[in-house]
Amino acid sequence: MKKHNFSAGPSILPEEVLEKSAQALLDFDDGLSLIEISHRSKAFVDVMENARILAIELLGLKGKGYKALFLQGGANTQFLAVALNLLENRAGYLNTGTWSDKAIKEARMFQEVLEVASSKDANFNYIPKKYVIPSNLDYFHCTSNNTIFGTQMKEFPKLDIPLVCDMSSDIFSRSLDFSKFDLIYAGAQKNMGPAGTTLVIIKEDILGKVSRQIPSMMDYKVQISKDSMFNTPPVFAVYTSMLTLEWLKGLGGIEAIEKENFKKSRLMYSEIDLNPLFKGFAANADRSTMNATFSLTDDKLKIDFEDMCKDAGINGLNGHRSVGGYRASMYNALPLGSVETLVEVMSELERKA
Ligand SMILES: *Cc1c(COP(=O)(O)O)cnc(C)c1O
């Protein structure tokens, strides 16, 4: 039986994407597997090119001075790449949880980092508001969606300095004015593809302003000049990401998927709020449409609830260890029907209790 996959990452991909990428492992180009041909072959160069074009197009950034890269090392590597490429004196970071915290730690190895605001005082269950961002910073960094805590930024500051954002867990999920951002990065494995590649979207004119030497692999300018192929790219991850972006375009792009994502998260949160056996973790105004965090009000129901989930084919619902409870990740590829199944189990538990 196909599972209802609520895993936080790596996570669900569209069925047709899995089928096509499985097929490409066997026969991609005239009897050869995708993973046994040269990355310099026309067949693969076209994939890379297409993936980059689709990413820019879907984000509405075509013709606006942006470049897309598919790099390696995960979002974690971007924590230091961002600092290496952009941090000359001092940068500002918004601390909204584990991932921001890690980004701050890496950047501090190079220069000064100002923590502009933090929600650590409440175990990151909200997004700080009304903070002041000094204008003499090299850039401001934020995390759009906090995968672990289930919070999501609904508004972004308008700045005169570059705005950098880790969008690993909500890229391509909602309409935003992406041209507000100067650098966006996202590990593929939450909402775009398998682990192994990281999408980086850069406004080219912010580069070349630091005085340090940047190691080639970490240098965005080098990566841009080599069309994301400075070294051998992760061909399977890039191909599968390209298929997911094609799937999204076919559905009508970000605006179309956003409507589905709202339906799913509205259904999920209304059950969490109305069912007395459950309570939400994140502050209402900052709730994520991608990751809903919640727990049981009575721990004695844990075994019953988890058994019922298992019987219904629900997978990947465990909360992160730093929050506990449950987390339902509702990425783009998760069907509404999976959320309906989970909500039915939750109401069935209430009827039985
Ligand atoms: C998962 C995640 C990361 C870490 O990504 P890796 O690709 O494993 O390095 C960073 N930021 C956010 C917001 C994430 O959800």
Short mmCIF file of C-alpha atoms and ligand atoms in Angstrom, two decimals:
data_model
loop_
_atom_site.label_atom_id
_atom_site.label_comp_id
_atom_site.label_asym_id
_atom_site.label_seq_id
_atom_site.Cartn_x
_atom_site.Cartn_y
_atom_site.Cartn_z
CA MET A 1 0.00 0.00 0.00
CA LYS A 2 1.23 3.48 -0.86
CA LYS A 3 1.89 5.33 2.41
CA HIS A 4 0.64 8.74 3.45
CA ASN A 5 4.08 10.27 3.70
CA PHE A 6 4.30 13.16 6.19
CA SER A 7 8.08 12.92 6.49
CA ALA A 8 9.89 16.21 7.13
CA GLY A 9 12.78 15.50 4.81
CA PRO A 10 13.80 13.74 2.70
CA SER A 11 10.16 13.74 1.82
CA ILE A 12 7.38 12.92 -0.58
CA LEU A 13 7.80 13.44 -4.31
CA PRO A 14 5.12 13.26 -7.00
CA GLU A 15 4.42 9.70 -8.16
CA GLU A 16 5.04 10.56 -11.81
CA VAL A 17 8.41 12.08 -10.93
CA LEU A 18 9.45 8.89 -9.14
CA GLU A 19 8.39 6.82 -12.12
CA LYS A 20 10.25 8.94 -14.64
CA SER A 21 13.43 9.15 -12.58
CA ALA A 22 13.35 5.38 -11.93
CA GLN A 23 13.05 4.83 -15.66
CA ALA A 24 15.97 7.21 -16.33
CA LEU A 25 18.19 5.08 -14.09
CA LEU A 26 17.69 2.22 -16.53
CA ASP A 27 17.46 4.04 -19.83
CA PHE A 28 17.85 7.77 -20.11
CA ASP A 29 19.63 8.39 -23.38
CA ASP A 30 19.62 5.76 -26.08
CA GLY A 31 20.06 2.72 -23.85
CA LEU A 32 22.33 4.40 -21.31
CA SER A 33 21.49 5.15 -17.69
CA LEU A 34 21.30 8.73 -16.44
CA ILE A 35 24.00 7.90 -13.89
CA GLU A 36 26.46 6.33 -16.31
CA ILE A 37 26.76 9.03 -18.96
CA SER A 38 29.00 12.07 -18.99
CA HIS A 39 27.66 15.16 -17.29
CA ARG A 40 29.10 16.97 -20.33
CA SER A 41 26.88 15.00 -22.72
CA LYS A 42 24.27 17.06 -24.52
CA ALA A 43 21.52 15.02 -22.85
CA PHE A 44 22.64 16.01 -19.36
CA VAL A 45 23.72 19.57 -20.16
CA ASP A 46 20.14 20.08 -21.39
CA VAL A 47 18.80 18.78 -18.08
CA MET A 48 20.92 21.19 -16.06
CA GLU A 49 20.00 24.09 -18.32
CA ASN A 50 16.31 23.24 -18.17
CA ALA A 51 16.33 22.85 -14.38
CA ARG A 52 17.95 26.26 -13.97
CA ILE A 53 15.55 27.94 -16.38
CA LEU A 54 12.49 26.35 -14.72
CA ALA A 55 13.60 27.46 -11.25
CA ILE A 56 14.03 31.08 -12.34
CA GLU A 57 10.78 31.03 -14.32
CA LEU A 58 8.64 29.52 -11.56
CA LEU A 59 9.91 32.11 -9.07
CA GLY A 60 9.01 34.92 -11.48
CA LEU A 61 12.62 36.06 -11.74
CA LYS A 62 13.15 35.81 -15.48
CA GLY A 63 15.03 38.79 -16.90
CA LYS A 64 15.68 40.28 -13.45
CA GLY A 65 19.40 39.64 -13.14
CA TYR A 66 19.27 36.32 -11.27
CA LYS A 67 21.22 33.12 -11.81
CA ALA A 68 20.23 29.66 -10.59
CA LEU A 69 22.79 27.10 -9.46
CA PHE A 70 22.45 23.45 -8.43
CA LEU A 71 25.25 22.86 -5.94
CA GLN A 72 26.27 20.18 -3.47
CA GLY A 73 26.79 19.97 0.28
CA GLY A 74 23.24 20.79 1.32
CA ALA A 75 21.89 23.96 2.86
CA ASN A 76 24.53 23.49 5.57
CA THR A 77 27.26 24.31 3.07
CA GLN A 78 25.38 27.44 2.03
CA PHE A 79 25.60 28.65 5.65
CA LEU A 80 29.31 29.18 5.07
CA ALA A 81 29.20 29.92 1.34
CA VAL A 82 26.92 32.90 2.02
CA ALA A 83 29.38 34.29 4.56
CA LEU A 84 32.43 33.63 2.38
CA ASN A 85 30.88 35.44 -0.59
CA LEU A 86 29.08 38.31 1.11
CA LEU A 87 30.37 38.93 4.62
CA GLU A 88 33.04 41.63 4.73
CA ASN A 89 32.43 43.33 8.10
CA ARG A 90 29.15 42.57 9.78
CA ALA A 91 25.91 40.79 8.88
CA GLY A 92 22.53 40.60 10.61
CA TYR A 93 20.73 37.30 11.23
CA LEU A 94 17.22 36.60 12.47
CA ASN A 95 17.31 33.59 14.77
CA THR A 96 14.13 31.57 14.36
CA GLY A 97 15.42 28.14 15.26
CA THR A 98 17.96 25.37 14.78
CA TRP A 99 18.75 26.15 11.15
CA SER A 100 19.20 29.88 11.69
CA ASP A 101 21.31 29.09 14.72
CA LYS A 102 23.59 26.93 12.61
CA ALA A 103 23.81 29.57 9.89
CA ILE A 104 24.87 32.11 12.53
CA LYS A 105 27.49 29.77 13.95
CA GLU A 106 29.11 29.24 10.54
CA ALA A 107 29.09 32.93 9.58
CA ARG A 108 30.70 33.87 12.91
CA MET A 109 33.80 31.95 11.86
CA PHE A 110 34.48 34.67 9.31
CA GLN A 111 33.29 37.99 10.68
CA GLU A 112 30.91 39.65 13.07
CA VAL A 113 27.31 38.53 13.17
CA LEU A 114 24.59 40.56 14.82
CA GLU A 115 21.64 38.50 16.01
CA VAL A 116 18.93 41.02 15.15
CA ALA A 117 16.22 39.14 17.05
CA SER A 118 15.55 35.65 18.36
CA SER A 119 12.61 33.57 19.55
CA LYS A 120 14.81 31.25 21.58
CA ASP A 121 13.05 32.46 24.77
CA ALA A 122 9.99 30.39 23.80
CA ASN A 123 11.76 27.44 22.15
CA PHE A 124 11.26 29.16 18.78
CA ASN A 125 7.49 28.75 18.70
CA TYR A 126 7.01 32.18 17.10
CA ILE A 127 8.62 34.57 14.60
CA PRO A 128 10.05 37.75 16.17
CA LYS A 129 8.40 40.97 14.94
CA LYS A 130 9.26 44.67 15.01
CA TYR A 131 13.01 44.23 15.18
CA VAL A 132 15.34 46.86 13.84
CA ILE A 133 17.83 46.03 11.10
CA PRO A 134 20.78 48.44 11.02
CA SER A 135 21.47 49.73 7.51
CA ASN A 136 25.24 49.35 7.71
CA LEU A 137 25.21 45.56 7.48
CA ASP A 138 26.61 43.55 4.58
CA TYR A 139 23.35 41.59 4.38
CA PHE A 140 20.39 40.34 6.39
CA HIS A 141 19.75 36.59 6.66
CA CYS A 142 16.52 34.87 7.59
CA THR A 143 14.91 31.42 7.41
CA SER A 144 11.52 31.54 5.70
CA ASN A 145 10.15 28.32 7.15
CA ASN A 146 11.33 26.66 10.34
CA THR A 147 10.93 23.01 9.52
CA ILE A 148 11.52 21.80 13.07
CA PHE A 149 9.30 24.25 14.95
CA GLY A 150 6.53 24.69 12.38
CA THR A 151 6.75 28.47 12.08
CA GLN A 152 6.86 30.43 8.85
CA MET A 153 7.64 34.06 8.10
CA LYS A 154 4.60 35.72 6.51
CA GLU A 155 6.32 39.02 5.84
CA PHE A 156 9.84 39.96 4.87
CA PRO A 157 11.59 43.26 5.50
CA LYS A 158 12.14 45.67 2.64
CA LEU A 159 15.80 46.61 2.83
CA ASP A 160 18.55 48.61 1.19
CA ILE A 161 21.03 45.85 1.98
CA PRO A 162 20.98 42.37 0.39
CA LEU A 163 18.30 40.03 1.73
CA VAL A 164 19.43 36.38 2.02
CA CYS A 165 16.98 33.60 2.80
CA ASP A 166 17.17 29.91 3.59
CA MET A 167 13.98 28.61 1.93
CA SER A 168 14.85 24.92 2.20
CA SER A 169 11.44 23.84 3.41
CA ASP A 170 9.02 26.14 1.65
CA ILE A 171 10.52 27.10 -1.70
CA PHE A 172 7.98 26.82 -4.56
CA SER A 173 5.14 26.43 -2.05
CA ARG A 174 3.67 29.94 -1.94
CA SER A 175 3.57 33.16 -3.94
CA LEU A 176 6.00 35.78 -2.75
CA ASP A 177 7.67 38.68 -4.46
CA PHE A 178 10.90 36.73 -4.89
CA SER A 179 12.62 39.78 -6.38
CA LYS A 180 12.79 41.16 -2.82
CA PHE A 181 15.48 38.57 -2.16
CA ASP A 182 19.05 38.82 -3.37
CA LEU A 183 20.06 35.28 -2.50
CA ILE A 184 17.81 32.29 -1.87
CA TYR A 185 19.03 28.78 -1.12
CA ALA A 186 17.21 25.52 -0.54
CA GLY A 187 18.27 21.92 -0.07
CA ALA A 188 16.27 19.94 -2.64
CA GLN A 189 15.06 17.22 -0.31
CA LYS A 190 12.16 19.09 1.30
CA ASN A 191 10.10 20.35 -1.57
CA MET A 192 11.91 19.72 -4.82
CA GLY A 193 13.79 16.46 -5.18
CA PRO A 194 16.10 13.95 -3.52
CA ALA A 195 18.93 14.89 -1.17
CA GLY A 196 22.17 15.68 -2.95
CA THR A 197 21.64 19.06 -4.51
CA THR A 198 20.92 22.56 -3.26
CA LEU A 199 19.29 25.22 -5.34
CA VAL A 200 20.92 28.64 -5.04
CA ILE A 201 19.31 31.68 -6.66
CA ILE A 202 21.55 34.74 -6.75
CA LYS A 203 21.13 38.28 -7.93
CA GLU A 204 24.44 38.60 -9.71
CA ASP A 205 25.15 42.21 -8.83
CA ILE A 206 25.64 41.46 -5.12
CA LEU A 207 28.76 39.39 -5.83
CA GLY A 208 32.39 40.45 -6.00
CA LYS A 209 32.27 42.86 -3.06
CA VAL A 210 34.37 41.05 -0.45
CA SER A 211 38.15 41.35 -0.23
CA ARG A 212 38.95 37.76 0.79
CA GLN A 213 39.93 35.00 -1.58
CA ILE A 214 37.12 32.49 -1.93
CA PRO A 215 37.90 28.79 -2.49
CA SER A 216 36.69 27.89 -5.99
CA MET A 217 34.04 25.36 -4.97
CA MET A 218 32.53 27.94 -2.63
CA ASP A 219 32.75 30.88 -5.01
CA TYR A 220 29.38 31.73 -6.53
CA LYS A 221 31.08 33.60 -9.38
CA VAL A 222 33.06 30.51 -10.32
CA GLN A 223 29.96 28.34 -10.12
CA ILE A 224 28.02 30.80 -12.29
CA SER A 225 30.80 30.96 -14.88
CA LYS A 226 30.80 27.14 -15.07
CA ASP A 227 27.00 26.82 -15.27
CA SER A 228 26.89 24.79 -12.03
CA MET A 229 29.39 22.30 -13.42
CA PHE A 230 32.67 23.35 -11.85
CA ASN A 231 32.89 19.76 -10.66
CA THR A 232 30.76 16.73 -11.53
CA PRO A 233 27.21 17.66 -10.52
CA PRO A 234 24.86 15.25 -8.69
CA VAL A 235 23.14 14.22 -11.91
CA PHE A 236 20.35 12.14 -10.43
CA ALA A 237 19.35 14.78 -7.88
CA VAL A 238 19.38 17.52 -10.52
CA TYR A 239 17.37 15.46 -12.99
CA THR A 240 14.75 14.53 -10.41
CA SER A 241 14.51 18.16 -9.28
CA MET A 242 13.99 19.17 -12.89
CA LEU A 243 11.15 16.67 -13.20
CA THR A 244 9.51 18.06 -10.05
CA LEU A 245 9.76 21.59 -11.40
CA GLU A 246 8.21 20.44 -14.69
CA TRP A 247 5.42 18.77 -12.70
CA LEU A 248 4.83 22.00 -10.81
CA LYS A 249 4.77 24.05 -13.98
CA GLY A 250 2.26 21.60 -15.47
CA LEU A 251 -0.03 22.08 -12.47
CA GLY A 252 -0.06 25.84 -13.03
CA GLY A 253 3.02 26.86 -11.04
CA ILE A 254 3.34 28.31 -7.56
CA GLU A 255 -0.05 30.05 -7.53
CA ALA A 256 -1.85 26.79 -8.23
CA ILE A 257 0.07 24.73 -5.66
CA GLU A 258 -0.32 27.49 -3.08
CA LYS A 259 -4.12 27.03 -3.20
CA GLU A 260 -3.70 23.30 -2.54
CA ASN A 261 -1.24 23.98 0.26
CA PHE A 262 -3.71 26.36 1.91
CA LYS A 263 -6.47 23.75 1.71
CA LYS A 264 -4.24 21.16 3.36
CA SER A 265 -2.95 23.40 6.13
CA ARG A 266 -6.41 24.87 6.86
CA LEU A 267 -7.84 21.38 7.29
CA MET A 268 -4.91 20.29 9.46
CA TYR A 269 -4.96 23.29 11.79
CA SER A 270 -8.74 23.32 12.16
CA GLU A 271 -8.55 19.75 13.45
CA ILE A 272 -5.69 20.62 15.82
CA ASP A 273 -7.70 23.58 17.15
CA LEU A 274 -11.12 21.93 17.39
CA ASN A 275 -10.13 18.51 18.66
CA PRO A 276 -9.66 18.73 22.46
CA LEU A 277 -7.17 15.85 22.41
CA PHE A 278 -4.59 17.89 20.50
CA LYS A 279 -2.80 21.20 20.87
CA GLY A 280 -0.61 23.10 18.44
CA PHE A 281 2.98 24.12 19.17
CA ALA A 282 3.55 27.19 16.97
CA ALA A 283 1.94 30.58 17.63
CA ASN A 284 -1.22 30.87 15.50
CA ALA A 285 -0.13 33.86 13.46
CA ASP A 286 3.16 32.24 12.50
CA ARG A 287 1.97 28.73 11.69
CA SER A 288 3.67 27.06 8.77
CA THR A 289 1.68 25.80 5.80
CA MET A 290 4.39 23.18 5.32
CA ASN A 291 5.08 21.69 8.77
CA ALA A 292 2.31 21.52 11.39
CA THR A 293 3.67 20.81 14.88
CA PHE A 294 1.29 19.51 17.56
CA SER A 295 1.00 17.13 20.47
CA LEU A 296 -1.55 15.12 22.43
CA THR A 297 -3.07 16.82 25.47
CA ASP A 298 -3.05 13.45 27.26
CA ASP A 299 0.04 11.30 26.83
CA LYS A 300 -1.92 8.18 27.78
CA LEU A 301 -3.42 8.24 24.28
CA LYS A 302 -0.04 8.00 22.60
CA ILE A 303 -0.08 4.27 21.89
CA ASP A 304 -3.67 4.31 20.62
CA PHE A 305 -3.05 7.27 18.36
CA GLU A 306 0.16 5.89 16.94
CA ASP A 307 -1.38 2.46 16.32
CA MET A 308 -4.30 4.05 14.51
CA CYS A 309 -1.92 6.11 12.37
CA LYS A 310 0.03 3.01 11.49
CA ASP A 311 -3.12 1.13 10.50
CA ALA A 312 -4.14 4.03 8.27
CA GLY A 313 -0.78 3.94 6.45
CA ILE A 314 0.43 7.22 7.93
CA ASN A 315 4.21 7.60 7.97
CA GLY A 316 6.75 10.15 9.19
CA LEU A 317 4.65 11.93 11.80
CA ASN A 318 7.17 12.01 14.65
CA GLY A 319 8.13 15.46 15.86
CA HIS A 320 11.75 16.56 15.92
CA ARG A 321 13.48 15.68 19.20
CA SER A 322 13.85 19.34 20.18
CA VAL A 323 10.05 19.87 20.10
CA GLY A 324 8.60 16.41 20.72
CA GLY A 325 5.04 15.46 19.84
CA TYR A 326 4.11 15.26 16.19
CA ARG A 327 4.87 17.06 12.98
CA ALA A 328 2.82 16.70 9.84
CA SER A 329 4.88 17.89 6.88
CA MET A 330 2.62 18.85 4.00
CA TYR A 331 4.99 19.57 1.15
CA ASN A 332 3.82 20.28 -2.40
CA ALA A 333 3.60 16.64 -3.45
CA LEU A 334 1.48 15.52 -0.49
CA PRO A 335 -2.10 14.98 -1.68
CA LEU A 336 -5.01 16.57 0.18
CA GLY A 337 -6.31 13.02 0.68
CA SER A 338 -3.38 12.24 2.98
CA VAL A 339 -4.30 15.15 5.25
CA GLU A 340 -7.95 14.01 5.16
CA THR A 341 -6.83 10.57 6.32
CA LEU A 342 -4.81 11.99 9.20
CA VAL A 343 -7.65 14.26 10.27
CA GLU A 344 -10.07 11.31 10.20
CA VAL A 345 -7.75 9.36 12.49
CA MET A 346 -7.57 12.31 14.88
CA SER A 347 -11.36 12.64 15.03
CA GLU A 348 -11.78 8.89 15.38
CA LEU A 349 -9.48 9.05 18.42
CA GLU A 350 -11.74 11.73 19.89
CA ARG A 351 -14.86 9.62 19.32
CA LYS A 352 -13.24 6.63 20.99
CA ALA A 353 -11.73 8.48 23.95
C1 LIG B 1 16.62 20.66 6.27
C2 LIG B 1 16.99 22.07 6.39
C3 LIG B 1 18.33 22.50 6.34
C4 LIG B 1 19.48 21.52 6.21
O1 LIG B 1 19.60 21.08 4.93
P1 LIG B 1 20.81 20.10 4.48
O2 LIG B 1 20.54 20.01 3.01
O3 LIG B 1 20.64 18.82 5.21
O4 LIG B 1 22.09 20.76 4.78
C5 LIG B 1 18.59 23.85 6.43
N1 LIG B 1 17.60 24.74 6.56
C6 LIG B 1 16.30 24.37 6.62
C7 LIG B 1 15.25 25.42 6.77
C8 LIG B 1 15.96 23.03 6.53
O5 LIG B 1 14.67 22.66 6.59
#
